[in-house]
């Protein structure tokens, strides 16, 4: 395919996303920075990170996942109480003041997870299985239930099947309140996090075996997500952008396939989302067993690798997912814009994906972390100047350790810190 020069490209042409017009189609997907305070507040470091992206010229900046409940969650950003609004407003204002980018937070609910503590798990099981503390691993795996063995071997993890119906029915309200705060803080919209290892993705997943109207069939599994979209929309109105991020495929045994995702995407588009961002994998089901004292981490198995494909993969290995979902939407007469991501880092791949109709917006996470000026440089015909991500996932290992996320390619400062180019 012969591609136009960047100034005449689709990539650098404006696009409507619900009530918004983006000045280009370069989309920064959410990337946790671990730069907030332990109370989940915005810091100056958070502000500088996002201002830097805005200066680089991206069309949309999705701010990292922030928790919708008012519960301690380490330096993960939070939007679960009105006291967060002033800090969030500083962030929205700073990004708006730094460039043409629109900015929306990704809002997330997650379930409880504990650190692996086999001695404690076995002490609890003694009442039911006297002497189990002395059983060898193979005997434990045979005699304990699947769930008991998992809690022993990987650490306790709450499942969606553990939630009472009252807890499930409270979720749309939590999302709606968070979206209301995002609006009050001056953001341009919200992205509902329905992907990866978290609560909403687990409802959508084919691994959801709840026996009530929220589990089992595909129609039941998407029910809660649709209720969330409707509750959020009722709270913020139609002039505020509301989109969601889903998985094109769970990439775990027994999890959702592309077929499920096409179904869910169509239901969510009909419910009125302004965009659907398609990610892949990142589930707990195939996570590696953590060392004692650590919690399981959902990006350590095959599904995690497919979420953040490394240098061993060709460019754009996940593009077939947004492509198929977009086709399904268009076949139903739905024009909802679709975002794709996963190792898209050259103008040729990005523009090629747009021209071939695989997606409407090009998600670029690690590529923009490595060089926030990617859009400016490509538009100016200076692609060879780009500091290209090497996809070694140093950023991801920092994320895993809950350490401030940065790129290994950034310049070293005299004080030993790191800063992005420019
Ligand atoms: C350090 C790091 C943090 C991430 N945090 C989030 C997040 O908060 N929410 C989310 O949906 N995806 C998150 N992701 C996944 C990215 O949004 C993106 O889907 C993935 O990195 C693949 O795109 P890429 O190849 O352009 O990096 C994160 C990825 C990285 C590397």
Coordinates of C-alpha atoms and ligand atoms in Angstrom, one line a residue:
X1 CA 0.0 0.0 0.0
X2 CA 1.4 3.4 -0.9
X3 CA 0.9 5.7 2.0
X4 CA 0.4 9.5 1.9
X5 CA 3.0 11.8 3.5
X6 CA 2.1 12.4 7.2
X7 CA 0.5 15.9 6.6
X8 CA -2.0 14.3 4.2
X9 CA -2.5 11.2 6.3
X10 CA -5.5 9.8 8.2
X11 CA -3.3 9.7 11.3
X12 CA -2.9 13.4 11.3
X13 CA -6.4 14.3 10.3
X14 CA -9.1 15.2 12.9
X15 CA -11.6 12.7 14.0
X16 CA -14.9 12.8 16.0
X17 CA -15.1 10.7 19.2
X18 CA -18.6 11.2 20.5
X19 CA -18.9 14.9 21.4
X20 CA -15.1 15.5 21.0
X21 CA -13.1 16.3 18.0
X22 CA -9.5 15.1 18.3
X23 CA -6.9 17.0 16.2
X24 CA -5.2 13.7 15.2
X25 CA -5.6 9.9 15.8
X26 CA -2.6 9.3 18.0
X27 CA -4.1 7.9 21.2
X28 CA -2.1 7.4 24.4
X29 CA -3.7 4.4 26.2
X30 CA -3.7 4.4 30.0
X31 CA -0.3 3.6 31.6
X32 CA 0.1 3.4 35.3
X33 CA 2.9 5.7 36.5
X34 CA 3.0 5.0 40.2
X35 CA 3.8 8.7 40.6
X36 CA 0.8 9.5 42.9
X37 CA 0.9 9.8 46.7
X38 CA 0.0 6.8 48.9
X39 CA -3.4 8.4 49.4
X40 CA -3.9 8.3 45.6
X41 CA -3.5 12.1 45.0
X42 CA -2.0 13.8 41.9
X43 CA 1.6 15.0 42.4
X44 CA 3.7 17.4 40.4
X45 CA 5.4 14.4 38.9
X46 CA 2.1 13.1 37.6
X47 CA 1.4 16.6 36.1
X48 CA 4.8 16.7 34.4
X49 CA 4.3 13.2 32.9
X50 CA 1.0 14.1 31.2
X51 CA 2.0 17.6 30.2
X52 CA 5.0 16.1 28.5
X53 CA 2.7 13.8 26.4
X54 CA 0.5 16.8 25.6
X55 CA 3.5 18.8 24.3
X56 CA 4.5 15.9 22.1
X57 CA 1.3 16.3 20.1
X58 CA -0.9 13.2 20.8
X59 CA -4.6 13.7 20.0
X60 CA -6.0 11.9 23.1
X61 CA -4.4 11.3 26.5
X62 CA -6.0 8.6 28.6
X63 CA -4.7 9.1 32.1
X64 CA -3.7 5.9 33.9
X65 CA -6.2 3.8 35.8
X66 CA -7.7 5.4 38.8
X67 CA -9.8 3.7 41.5
X68 CA -13.5 4.5 41.8
X69 CA -13.8 3.5 45.4
X70 CA -12.6 5.3 48.5
X71 CA -10.2 2.5 49.6
X72 CA -6.5 2.5 50.2
X73 CA -4.7 1.3 47.0
X74 CA -1.1 2.5 47.4
X75 CA 0.1 5.2 44.9
X76 CA -2.6 4.2 42.3
X77 CA -4.5 7.4 41.5
X78 CA -8.0 7.7 42.9
X79 CA -11.2 9.3 42.0
X80 CA -13.4 7.7 44.6
X81 CA -14.2 10.8 46.7
X82 CA -14.9 14.5 46.0
X83 CA -11.7 15.4 47.9
X84 CA -9.8 14.2 44.8
X85 CA -11.5 16.7 42.5
X86 CA -9.1 19.7 43.1
X87 CA -6.0 17.6 42.3
X88 CA -7.6 16.1 39.2
X89 CA -8.6 19.5 38.1
X90 CA -5.0 20.6 38.2
X91 CA -4.2 17.7 36.0
X92 CA -6.9 18.3 33.4
X93 CA -6.1 22.1 33.3
X94 CA -2.3 21.4 32.9
X95 CA -2.9 19.0 30.0
X96 CA -5.3 21.4 28.3
X97 CA -2.9 24.2 28.7
X98 CA 0.0 22.3 27.2
X99 CA -1.3 21.4 23.7
X100 CA -4.4 20.4 21.7
X101 CA -4.8 17.0 23.3
X102 CA -8.1 15.9 24.9
X103 CA -7.7 14.2 28.2
X104 CA -9.8 11.6 30.0
X105 CA -9.1 9.4 33.0
X106 CA -9.5 5.6 32.9
X107 CA -11.7 4.6 35.8
X108 CA -11.3 1.2 37.4
X109 CA -12.8 -1.2 39.9
X110 CA -10.7 -4.1 41.2
X111 CA -11.2 -6.9 43.6
X112 CA -9.2 -7.8 46.7
X113 CA -6.0 -9.6 46.4
X114 CA -3.6 -10.9 49.1
X115 CA 0.1 -11.8 49.2
X116 CA 1.1 -15.4 49.0
X117 CA 1.3 -16.8 52.5
X118 CA 1.2 -20.6 52.4
X119 CA 1.7 -21.1 56.2
X120 CA -1.3 -18.9 57.0
X121 CA -3.4 -20.5 54.3
X122 CA -2.7 -24.0 55.7
X123 CA -3.2 -22.9 59.3
X124 CA -6.7 -21.8 58.2
X125 CA -7.3 -25.1 56.4
X126 CA -6.2 -27.3 59.5
X127 CA -9.8 -27.3 60.9
X128 CA -11.1 -28.9 57.7
X129 CA -8.1 -31.0 56.8
X130 CA -6.3 -32.0 60.1
X131 CA -2.5 -32.4 59.5
X132 CA -2.6 -30.6 56.1
X133 CA 0.3 -28.3 57.1
X134 CA 2.6 -31.4 56.7
X135 CA 1.2 -32.6 53.4
X136 CA 3.5 -32.5 50.4
X137 CA 2.5 -30.2 47.5
X138 CA 1.1 -33.1 45.3
X139 CA -1.2 -34.2 48.1
X140 CA -2.4 -30.7 48.7
X141 CA -3.2 -30.2 45.1
X142 CA -5.2 -33.5 45.1
X143 CA -7.2 -33.1 48.3
X144 CA -7.9 -29.3 48.5
X145 CA -10.7 -27.8 46.4
X146 CA -9.4 -25.9 43.3
X147 CA -10.1 -22.6 45.1
X148 CA -8.5 -23.7 48.4
X149 CA -5.4 -24.9 46.5
X150 CA -5.2 -21.6 44.5
X151 CA -5.4 -19.5 47.7
X152 CA -2.7 -21.6 49.2
X153 CA -0.4 -21.7 46.2
X154 CA -1.0 -18.2 44.8
X155 CA -2.4 -16.1 47.7
X156 CA -6.0 -15.1 48.3
X157 CA -7.8 -13.5 45.4
X158 CA -11.4 -12.4 45.4
X159 CA -13.5 -13.6 42.5
X160 CA -16.6 -12.0 41.0
X161 CA -18.4 -15.1 42.0
X162 CA -17.7 -14.0 45.7
X163 CA -19.6 -10.8 45.3
X164 CA -23.2 -10.6 46.7
X165 CA -25.9 -9.4 44.4
X166 CA -26.0 -6.1 46.4
X167 CA -22.3 -5.5 45.8
X168 CA -22.8 -6.2 42.1
X169 CA -25.8 -3.8 41.9
X170 CA -23.7 -1.1 43.6
X171 CA -21.1 -1.0 40.9
X172 CA -22.9 1.2 38.3
X173 CA -23.3 3.8 41.0
X174 CA -19.6 3.8 41.9
X175 CA -18.7 4.2 38.2
X176 CA -21.3 7.0 37.8
X177 CA -20.0 8.9 40.8
X178 CA -16.5 8.7 39.5
X179 CA -17.5 9.9 36.1
X180 CA -19.4 12.8 37.7
X181 CA -16.1 13.8 39.5
X182 CA -14.2 13.5 36.2
X183 CA -16.6 15.9 34.7
X184 CA -16.4 18.4 37.6
X185 CA -12.6 18.2 37.4
X186 CA -12.7 19.4 33.8
X187 CA -11.8 16.2 31.9
X188 CA -13.2 15.7 28.4
X189 CA -14.7 12.3 29.3
X190 CA -13.9 9.0 30.9
X191 CA -12.7 5.6 29.8
X192 CA -14.5 2.8 31.7
X193 CA -11.9 0.0 32.4
X194 CA -13.6 -3.2 31.3
X195 CA -10.3 -4.9 30.3
X196 CA -7.5 -7.0 31.8
X197 CA -7.6 -8.6 35.2
X198 CA -10.2 -6.3 36.9
X199 CA -13.8 -6.6 38.1
X200 CA -15.6 -5.6 34.9
X201 CA -13.4 -7.7 32.6
X202 CA -14.1 -10.7 34.8
X203 CA -17.8 -10.2 34.4
X204 CA -17.4 -10.0 30.6
X205 CA -15.2 -13.1 30.6
X206 CA -16.3 -16.5 29.6
X207 CA -14.7 -17.5 32.9
X208 CA -17.7 -15.8 34.6
X209 CA -19.7 -18.6 36.2
X210 CA -22.0 -16.6 38.4
X211 CA -25.3 -18.5 38.6
X212 CA -27.4 -15.3 38.5
X213 CA -28.4 -12.9 35.7
X214 CA -24.8 -11.5 35.6
X215 CA -23.0 -14.8 34.7
X216 CA -23.1 -17.6 32.2
X217 CA -24.4 -16.6 28.8
X218 CA -22.7 -13.8 26.8
X219 CA -25.9 -11.8 27.2
X220 CA -25.7 -12.2 31.0
X221 CA -22.0 -11.4 31.1
X222 CA -22.3 -8.1 29.3
X223 CA -25.4 -7.0 31.4
X224 CA -23.4 -5.3 34.2
X225 CA -21.2 -3.4 31.7
X226 CA -24.2 -2.1 29.9
X227 CA -25.8 -1.1 33.3
X228 CA -22.5 0.7 34.1
X229 CA -22.6 2.6 30.7
X230 CA -26.2 3.6 31.2
X231 CA -25.7 4.8 34.8
X232 CA -22.6 6.8 33.8
X233 CA -24.5 8.3 30.8
X234 CA -27.4 9.2 33.0
X235 CA -25.0 11.0 35.4
X236 CA -22.9 12.9 32.9
X237 CA -25.2 13.5 29.9
X238 CA -24.4 13.1 26.2
X239 CA -22.0 16.1 25.8
X240 CA -19.3 14.2 27.8
X241 CA -17.3 11.5 26.1
X242 CA -17.9 8.0 27.6
X243 CA -15.9 5.1 26.2
X244 CA -14.7 1.8 27.4
X245 CA -11.7 -0.5 27.1
X246 CA -12.4 -4.2 26.6
X247 CA -10.4 -7.3 25.7
X248 CA -10.5 -8.5 22.2
X249 CA -9.5 -11.8 23.6
X250 CA -8.8 -13.0 27.2
X251 CA -6.0 -15.3 25.9
X252 CA -6.5 -17.7 28.8
X253 CA -8.0 -21.2 28.8
X254 CA -11.7 -21.0 29.1
X255 CA -11.7 -17.2 28.7
X256 CA -13.5 -15.0 26.2
X257 CA -12.7 -15.3 22.5
X258 CA -13.0 -12.8 19.8
X259 CA -16.6 -14.0 19.2
X260 CA -17.5 -13.0 22.8
X261 CA -15.8 -9.7 22.4
X262 CA -17.7 -8.9 19.1
X263 CA -20.9 -9.6 21.0
X264 CA -19.9 -7.4 24.0
X265 CA -18.7 -4.6 21.8
X266 CA -21.9 -4.5 19.8
X267 CA -24.0 -4.4 23.1
X268 CA -21.8 -1.7 24.5
X269 CA -22.0 0.4 21.3
X270 CA -25.8 0.0 21.3
X271 CA -25.8 1.2 24.9
X272 CA -24.1 4.4 23.7
X273 CA -20.4 4.3 24.4
X274 CA -18.5 6.9 22.3
X275 CA -15.5 4.7 21.6
X276 CA -14.3 1.2 22.2
X277 CA -10.6 0.6 23.0
X278 CA -9.5 -2.9 22.3
X279 CA -6.8 -4.5 24.4
X280 CA -5.7 -8.1 24.9
X281 CA -5.0 -10.5 27.7
X282 CA -3.5 -9.5 31.0
X283 CA -5.5 -12.0 33.2
X284 CA -4.8 -13.6 36.5
X285 CA -5.8 -17.0 35.3
X286 CA -2.4 -17.8 33.7
X287 CA -0.3 -15.6 36.0
X288 CA 2.9 -17.1 37.3
X289 CA 3.0 -18.3 40.9
X290 CA 4.3 -15.4 43.0
X291 CA 7.1 -15.8 45.5
X292 CA 6.1 -16.1 49.1
X293 CA 5.2 -12.6 50.4
X294 CA 4.3 -11.3 46.9
X295 CA 0.8 -11.0 45.3
X296 CA 0.0 -12.6 42.0
X297 CA 0.5 -10.3 39.0
X298 CA -1.7 -10.6 36.0
X299 CA 0.9 -9.8 33.4
X300 CA 3.3 -12.7 34.0
X301 CA 1.8 -15.4 31.9
X302 CA 1.0 -15.8 28.2
X303 CA -2.0 -13.4 28.4
X304 CA 0.2 -10.8 30.0
X305 CA 2.7 -11.1 27.1
X306 CA 0.0 -10.6 24.6
X307 CA -1.2 -7.5 26.4
X308 CA 2.3 -5.9 26.2
X309 CA 4.0 -7.8 23.3
X310 CA 7.8 -7.7 23.5
X311 CA 10.5 -7.4 20.9
X312 CA 10.1 -11.0 19.9
X313 CA 6.8 -10.2 18.2
X314 CA 6.2 -8.6 14.8
X315 CA 4.7 -5.1 14.7
X316 CA 1.0 -4.8 15.5
X317 CA 0.4 -8.4 16.5
X318 CA -3.0 -7.6 18.1
X319 CA -4.4 -5.6 15.2
X320 CA -6.7 -8.4 14.1
X321 CA -8.8 -7.9 17.2
X322 CA -9.9 -4.2 16.8
X323 CA -10.2 -5.0 13.1
X324 CA -12.7 -7.8 13.6
X325 CA -14.6 -5.9 16.3
X326 CA -14.8 -2.8 14.0
X327 CA -16.1 -5.0 11.2
X328 CA -18.8 -6.5 13.5
X329 CA -19.9 -3.0 14.6
X330 CA -20.0 -1.6 11.0
X331 CA -22.0 -4.7 9.9
X332 CA -24.6 -3.8 12.5
X333 CA -24.7 -0.1 11.3
X334 CA -22.8 1.1 14.3
X335 CA -20.1 3.8 13.7
X336 CA -18.5 3.7 17.1
X337 CA -14.8 4.5 16.8
X338 CA -12.4 1.7 17.6
X339 CA -9.0 2.1 19.2
X340 CA -6.3 -0.6 18.9
X341 CA -2.9 -1.0 20.6
X342 CA 0.0 -3.3 20.8
X343 CA 3.5 -2.6 19.4
X344 CA 2.4 0.0 16.9
X345 CA 5.4 2.3 16.6
X346 CA 6.1 3.4 13.0
X347 CA 4.2 5.7 10.8
X348 CA 3.8 2.9 8.2
X349 CA 2.1 0.5 10.6
X350 CA -0.1 3.2 12.2
X351 CA -1.2 4.8 8.9
X352 CA -1.4 1.3 7.2
X353 CA -3.8 0.1 10.0
X354 CA -6.0 3.2 9.6
X355 CA -6.0 3.0 5.8
X356 CA -6.9 -0.7 5.9
X357 CA -9.8 -0.1 8.3
X358 CA -8.3 -2.1 11.2
X359 CA -9.0 0.7 13.6
X360 CA -10.0 4.4 13.8
X361 CA -7.5 5.5 16.4
X362 CA -4.0 4.3 17.0
X363 CA -3.1 3.4 20.6
X364 CA 0.6 3.8 21.4
X365 CA 1.6 3.3 25.0
X366 CA 5.2 2.3 25.3
X367 CA 6.1 4.1 22.1
X368 CA 5.0 7.4 23.5
X369 CA 6.6 6.7 26.9
X370 CA 9.9 6.3 25.1
X371 CA 9.4 9.4 23.0
X372 CA 6.4 11.6 23.8
X373 CA 7.4 13.7 20.7
X374 CA 6.5 10.8 18.3
X375 CA 3.5 12.7 16.8
X376 CA 5.4 16.0 16.3
X377 CA 8.4 14.3 14.8
X378 CA 6.4 12.1 12.4
X379 CA 4.4 15.1 11.3
X380 CA 7.5 17.1 10.7
X381 CA 9.0 14.3 8.5
X382 CA 11.7 13.5 11.2
X383 CA 10.8 9.9 11.9
X384 CA 14.4 8.9 12.1
X385 CA 14.8 11.2 15.1
X386 CA 12.3 9.2 17.2
X387 CA 13.7 7.5 20.3
X388 CA 12.2 4.1 19.5
X389 CA 10.8 1.8 22.2
X390 CA 12.8 -1.5 22.3
X391 CA 9.9 -3.4 23.8
X392 CA 12.1 -5.0 26.5
X393 CA 9.4 -4.1 29.1
X394 CA 11.6 -2.5 31.6
X395 CA 8.6 -0.1 32.1
X396 CA 6.4 -3.1 32.8
X397 CA 8.8 -4.5 35.4
X398 CA 8.8 -1.1 37.2
X399 CA 5.0 -1.2 37.1
X400 CA 5.1 -4.7 38.5
X401 CA 7.2 -3.6 41.4
X402 CA 5.0 -0.5 41.9
X403 CA 8.0 1.7 41.3
X404 CA 7.8 5.0 39.3
X405 CA 7.4 4.0 35.7
X406 CA 9.9 5.4 33.2
X407 CA 11.7 4.3 30.0
X408 CA 15.1 2.8 30.0
X409 CA 16.0 5.0 27.0
X410 CA 15.5 8.3 28.8
X411 CA 18.4 10.5 29.5
X412 CA 20.2 10.2 32.9
X413 CA 20.1 13.5 34.8
X414 CA 23.2 14.6 36.8
X415 CA 21.4 13.7 40.0
X416 CA 20.9 10.1 38.8
X417 CA 17.2 10.6 38.0
X418 CA 15.8 10.1 34.5
X419 CA 13.8 12.4 32.3
X420 CA 12.1 12.0 28.9
X421 CA 13.7 13.5 25.9
X422 CA 13.2 17.1 25.1
Ligands
LIG1 C1 3.9 0.5 32.5 C2 2.6 0.1 31.9 C3 1.4 0.5 32.6 C4 0.1 0.2 32.0 N1 -1.0 0.5 32.7 C5 -2.2 0.4 32.1 C6 -3.4 0.9 32.7 O1 -3.4 1.6 33.7 N2 -4.6 0.6 32.1 C7 -4.6 -0.1 30.9 O2 -5.7 -0.3 30.4 N3 -3.5 -0.6 30.3 C8 -2.3 -0.3 30.9 N4 -1.2 -0.7 30.2 C9 -1.3 -1.4 28.9 C10 -1.2 -0.3 27.8 O3 -2.2 0.6 27.8 C11 -1.1 -0.9 26.3 O4 -2.3 -1.6 26.1 C12 0.0 -1.9 26.1 O5 1.2 -1.4 26.7 C13 0.2 -2.3 24.7 O6 0.4 -1.1 23.9 P1 1.9 -0.7 23.4 O7 2.5 -1.8 22.7 O8 1.7 0.5 22.6 O9 2.7 -0.4 24.7 C14 0.1 -0.5 30.8 C15 1.2 -0.8 30.0 C16 2.5 -0.5 30.6 C17 3.7 -0.8 29.8

